[in-house]
Amino acid sequence: MKKRNRQLRGSKWHINDCYNRSSEAVRQAGSVWYVNAHYTAREIGELADYSGDVALKVGSGIISALSPKTDWDKNILYAKELVRTGYAPRQTEKNNEKALRILEGEDPLNVLGGLKVIPFYLAICSPEGDEAIPVIDRHAGAVYMGRSITEKEQKKLSNVRVMDRIQKQYLYIARKQRIHVHRLQATTWVQWRIEKGYATL
C-alpha cells in the first residue's frame, strides 16, 4: 500500500505555475468551459425529449458515461449519436450500456462510476457549485506532475488515495488564486493541451 501511495507524487506548484502561464484568452476559455458543457448537456437531454433539470441530468449523464478516453468534441458527437440511434460508435459496450440506461431514465448517479467520471458529471450539472470535486483526467494529472504521464501512470488515477491527494492540491491552488476549482482545472487543462500541441485556442 505504501509503495502505491508514493506514485504520482507531483506538486500543487505545478498546477499554480500552469495557471500563471495561461493568457487572458485561455483563462476566459477555462472560465466558461463547464458552463458551455452545462448548456450542451441540456441540449442533448432535450434532444432525448426531456426538459428542464431532467434534461440537464440526462444529457450530463450520457456525456459522462461516454467520456472515458474520448476527446471532448467526439464525446459530444457520440452522445448525440446515441440519443438518435441508441448506439455510440467507438465506445465500449459497457459505456454504451450505461449511457442507454441513463437515456431510459435511470438516475445517472446510480449508473455512473469512477473517480473521474462522477466528478465530471457533477461539474457539468453545477459548474459553479459549492463542495465541488475537481475533475482529474490524464491531462489534469499531467499538470499536477508537471510532465506528461504514461499510460501506466494514468491507471494510478483510479487509486482513491492518489486521486484524493491530487484533488486536494487543485482545491488548495483554487483558494490561493481565488477562483472556483472548476475554473482552475479547466484553465490549466486548456493551457496544458495547447502547450503539448493537443489543441489550439
Short mmCIF file of N, CA and C in Angstrom, two decimals, residues 117-179:
data_model
loop_
_atom_site.label_atom_id
_atom_site.label_comp_id
_atom_site.label_asym_id
_atom_site.label_seq_id
_atom_site.Cartn_x
_atom_site.Cartn_y
_atom_site.Cartn_z
N VAL A 117 -15.20 10.11 -13.65
CA VAL A 117 -16.49 10.25 -14.33
C VAL A 117 -17.55 10.93 -13.46
N ILE A 118 -17.67 10.53 -12.21
CA ILE A 118 -18.69 11.13 -11.35
C ILE A 118 -18.42 12.62 -11.10
N PRO A 119 -17.19 13.03 -10.75
CA PRO A 119 -16.93 14.46 -10.63
C PRO A 119 -17.19 15.23 -11.92
N PHE A 120 -16.92 14.59 -13.06
CA PHE A 120 -17.17 15.22 -14.36
C PHE A 120 -18.67 15.48 -14.53
N TYR A 121 -19.47 14.48 -14.21
CA TYR A 121 -20.92 14.62 -14.27
C TYR A 121 -21.39 15.76 -13.37
N LEU A 122 -20.92 15.80 -12.14
CA LEU A 122 -21.34 16.81 -11.18
C LEU A 122 -20.90 18.21 -11.62
N ALA A 123 -19.71 18.30 -12.22
CA ALA A 123 -19.21 19.60 -12.68
C ALA A 123 -20.04 20.14 -13.83
N ILE A 124 -20.47 19.26 -14.73
CA ILE A 124 -21.32 19.69 -15.84
C ILE A 124 -22.68 20.13 -15.32
N CYS A 125 -23.21 19.40 -14.38
CA CYS A 125 -24.51 19.76 -13.80
C CYS A 125 -24.44 21.08 -13.05
N SER A 126 -23.34 21.33 -12.35
CA SER A 126 -23.22 22.51 -11.50
C SER A 126 -21.81 23.10 -11.61
N PRO A 127 -21.56 23.89 -12.66
CA PRO A 127 -20.21 24.42 -12.92
C PRO A 127 -19.64 25.29 -11.80
N GLU A 128 -20.49 25.97 -11.07
CA GLU A 128 -20.02 26.86 -10.01
C GLU A 128 -20.52 26.41 -8.64
N GLY A 129 -20.81 25.12 -8.51
CA GLY A 129 -21.42 24.62 -7.29
C GLY A 129 -20.49 24.63 -6.08
N ASP A 130 -21.11 24.69 -4.91
CA ASP A 130 -20.36 24.56 -3.66
C ASP A 130 -19.94 23.10 -3.49
N GLU A 131 -18.95 22.85 -2.66
CA GLU A 131 -18.46 21.49 -2.39
C GLU A 131 -18.04 20.78 -3.69
N ALA A 132 -17.50 21.55 -4.62
CA ALA A 132 -17.11 20.98 -5.92
C ALA A 132 -15.94 20.01 -5.78
N ILE A 133 -15.99 18.95 -6.56
CA ILE A 133 -14.92 17.95 -6.60
C ILE A 133 -14.14 18.15 -7.89
N PRO A 134 -12.84 18.43 -7.82
CA PRO A 134 -12.05 18.62 -9.05
C PRO A 134 -12.11 17.40 -9.97
N VAL A 135 -12.15 17.68 -11.26
CA VAL A 135 -12.18 16.63 -12.27
C VAL A 135 -10.75 16.34 -12.71
N ILE A 136 -10.29 15.13 -12.45
CA ILE A 136 -8.90 14.78 -12.74
C ILE A 136 -8.84 13.70 -13.81
N ASP A 137 -8.51 14.12 -15.04
CA ASP A 137 -8.26 13.17 -16.11
C ASP A 137 -6.74 13.12 -16.34
N ARG A 138 -6.31 12.51 -17.44
CA ARG A 138 -4.87 12.36 -17.67
C ARG A 138 -4.18 13.71 -17.84
N HIS A 139 -4.87 14.68 -18.45
CA HIS A 139 -4.26 15.99 -18.63
C HIS A 139 -4.14 16.74 -17.31
N ALA A 140 -5.18 16.66 -16.49
CA ALA A 140 -5.12 17.29 -15.16
C ALA A 140 -4.06 16.62 -14.30
N GLY A 141 -3.92 15.31 -14.45
CA GLY A 141 -2.86 14.60 -13.73
C GLY A 141 -1.48 15.04 -14.21
N ALA A 142 -1.35 15.27 -15.50
CA ALA A 142 -0.08 15.73 -16.06
C ALA A 142 0.27 17.13 -15.56
N VAL A 143 -0.73 17.99 -15.46
CA VAL A 143 -0.50 19.34 -14.92
C VAL A 143 0.07 19.23 -13.51
N TYR A 144 -0.51 18.38 -12.70
CA TYR A 144 -0.06 18.17 -11.33
C TYR A 144 1.38 17.63 -11.27
N MET A 145 1.70 16.74 -12.22
CA MET A 145 3.04 16.17 -12.27
C MET A 145 4.06 17.13 -12.89
N GLY A 146 3.58 18.08 -13.68
CA GLY A 146 4.49 18.97 -14.37
C GLY A 146 5.12 18.34 -15.60
N ARG A 147 4.54 17.23 -16.04
CA ARG A 147 5.02 16.50 -17.22
C ARG A 147 3.93 15.56 -17.69
N SER A 148 4.06 15.10 -18.93
CA SER A 148 3.12 14.11 -19.43
C SER A 148 3.25 12.83 -18.63
N ILE A 149 2.15 12.12 -18.50
CA ILE A 149 2.19 10.86 -17.75
C ILE A 149 1.97 9.69 -18.70
N THR A 150 2.53 8.57 -18.36
CA THR A 150 2.44 7.38 -19.19
C THR A 150 1.07 6.72 -19.01
N GLU A 151 0.78 5.79 -19.92
CA GLU A 151 -0.47 5.05 -19.82
C GLU A 151 -0.52 4.27 -18.50
N LYS A 152 0.61 3.73 -18.08
CA LYS A 152 0.67 3.01 -16.81
C LYS A 152 0.38 3.96 -15.65
N GLU A 153 0.93 5.16 -15.72
CA GLU A 153 0.67 6.14 -14.67
C GLU A 153 -0.77 6.61 -14.66
N GLN A 154 -1.38 6.69 -15.84
CA GLN A 154 -2.78 7.09 -15.91
C GLN A 154 -3.66 6.15 -15.10
N LYS A 155 -3.30 4.88 -15.09
CA LYS A 155 -4.09 3.89 -14.36
C LYS A 155 -4.06 4.15 -12.86
N LYS A 156 -3.01 4.83 -12.39
CA LYS A 156 -2.91 5.13 -10.96
C LYS A 156 -3.96 6.15 -10.52
N LEU A 157 -4.56 6.85 -11.49
CA LEU A 157 -5.61 7.82 -11.16
C LEU A 157 -6.87 7.12 -10.68
N SER A 158 -6.93 5.80 -10.82
CA SER A 158 -8.07 5.04 -10.30
C SER A 158 -7.88 4.67 -8.84
N ASN A 159 -6.72 5.02 -8.28
CA ASN A 159 -6.46 4.76 -6.87
C ASN A 159 -7.06 5.89 -6.03
N VAL A 160 -7.87 5.55 -5.05
CA VAL A 160 -8.61 6.55 -4.27
C VAL A 160 -7.66 7.53 -3.59
N ARG A 161 -6.60 7.03 -2.98
CA ARG A 161 -5.71 7.92 -2.24
C ARG A 161 -4.92 8.83 -3.17
N VAL A 162 -4.51 8.31 -4.31
CA VAL A 162 -3.81 9.13 -5.29
C VAL A 162 -4.73 10.23 -5.78
N MET A 163 -5.95 9.87 -6.14
CA MET A 163 -6.90 10.85 -6.64
C MET A 163 -7.22 11.90 -5.58
N ASP A 164 -7.42 11.47 -4.35
CA ASP A 164 -7.73 12.40 -3.27
C ASP A 164 -6.60 13.41 -3.08
N ARG A 165 -5.35 12.93 -3.16
CA ARG A 165 -4.21 13.81 -2.99
C ARG A 165 -4.16 14.87 -4.09
N ILE A 166 -4.39 14.47 -5.33
CA ILE A 166 -4.34 15.41 -6.45
C ILE A 166 -5.49 16.41 -6.35
N GLN A 167 -6.67 15.93 -6.03
CA GLN A 167 -7.82 16.83 -5.90
C GLN A 167 -7.59 17.89 -4.83
N LYS A 168 -6.98 17.50 -3.72
CA LYS A 168 -6.70 18.45 -2.64
C LYS A 168 -5.72 19.53 -3.10
N GLN A 169 -4.78 19.17 -3.97
CA GLN A 169 -3.83 20.17 -4.46
C GLN A 169 -4.52 21.18 -5.38
N TYR A 170 -5.46 20.71 -6.19
CA TYR A 170 -6.24 21.64 -7.02
C TYR A 170 -7.09 22.56 -6.16
N LEU A 171 -7.69 22.02 -5.12
CA LEU A 171 -8.51 22.85 -4.22
C LEU A 171 -7.65 23.89 -3.51
N TYR A 172 -6.44 23.52 -3.12
CA TYR A 172 -5.53 24.46 -2.46
C TYR A 172 -5.20 25.63 -3.39
N ILE A 173 -4.83 25.31 -4.64
CA ILE A 173 -4.46 26.36 -5.58
C ILE A 173 -5.66 27.21 -5.98
N ALA A 174 -6.83 26.61 -6.06
CA ALA A 174 -8.04 27.38 -6.36
C ALA A 174 -8.28 28.44 -5.28
N ARG A 175 -8.08 28.04 -4.03
CA ARG A 175 -8.23 29.01 -2.93
C ARG A 175 -7.15 30.09 -3.02
N LYS A 176 -5.95 29.68 -3.34
CA LYS A 176 -4.84 30.63 -3.47
C LYS A 176 -5.10 31.64 -4.58
N GLN A 177 -5.59 31.15 -5.71
CA GLN A 177 -5.85 32.02 -6.86
C GLN A 177 -7.22 32.72 -6.76
N ARG A 178 -8.00 32.32 -5.78
CA ARG A 178 -9.33 32.91 -5.53
C ARG A 178 -10.25 32.73 -6.74
N ILE A 179 -10.26 31.52 -7.25
CA ILE A 179 -11.19 31.18 -8.33
C ILE A 179 -11.83 29.84 -8.00
#
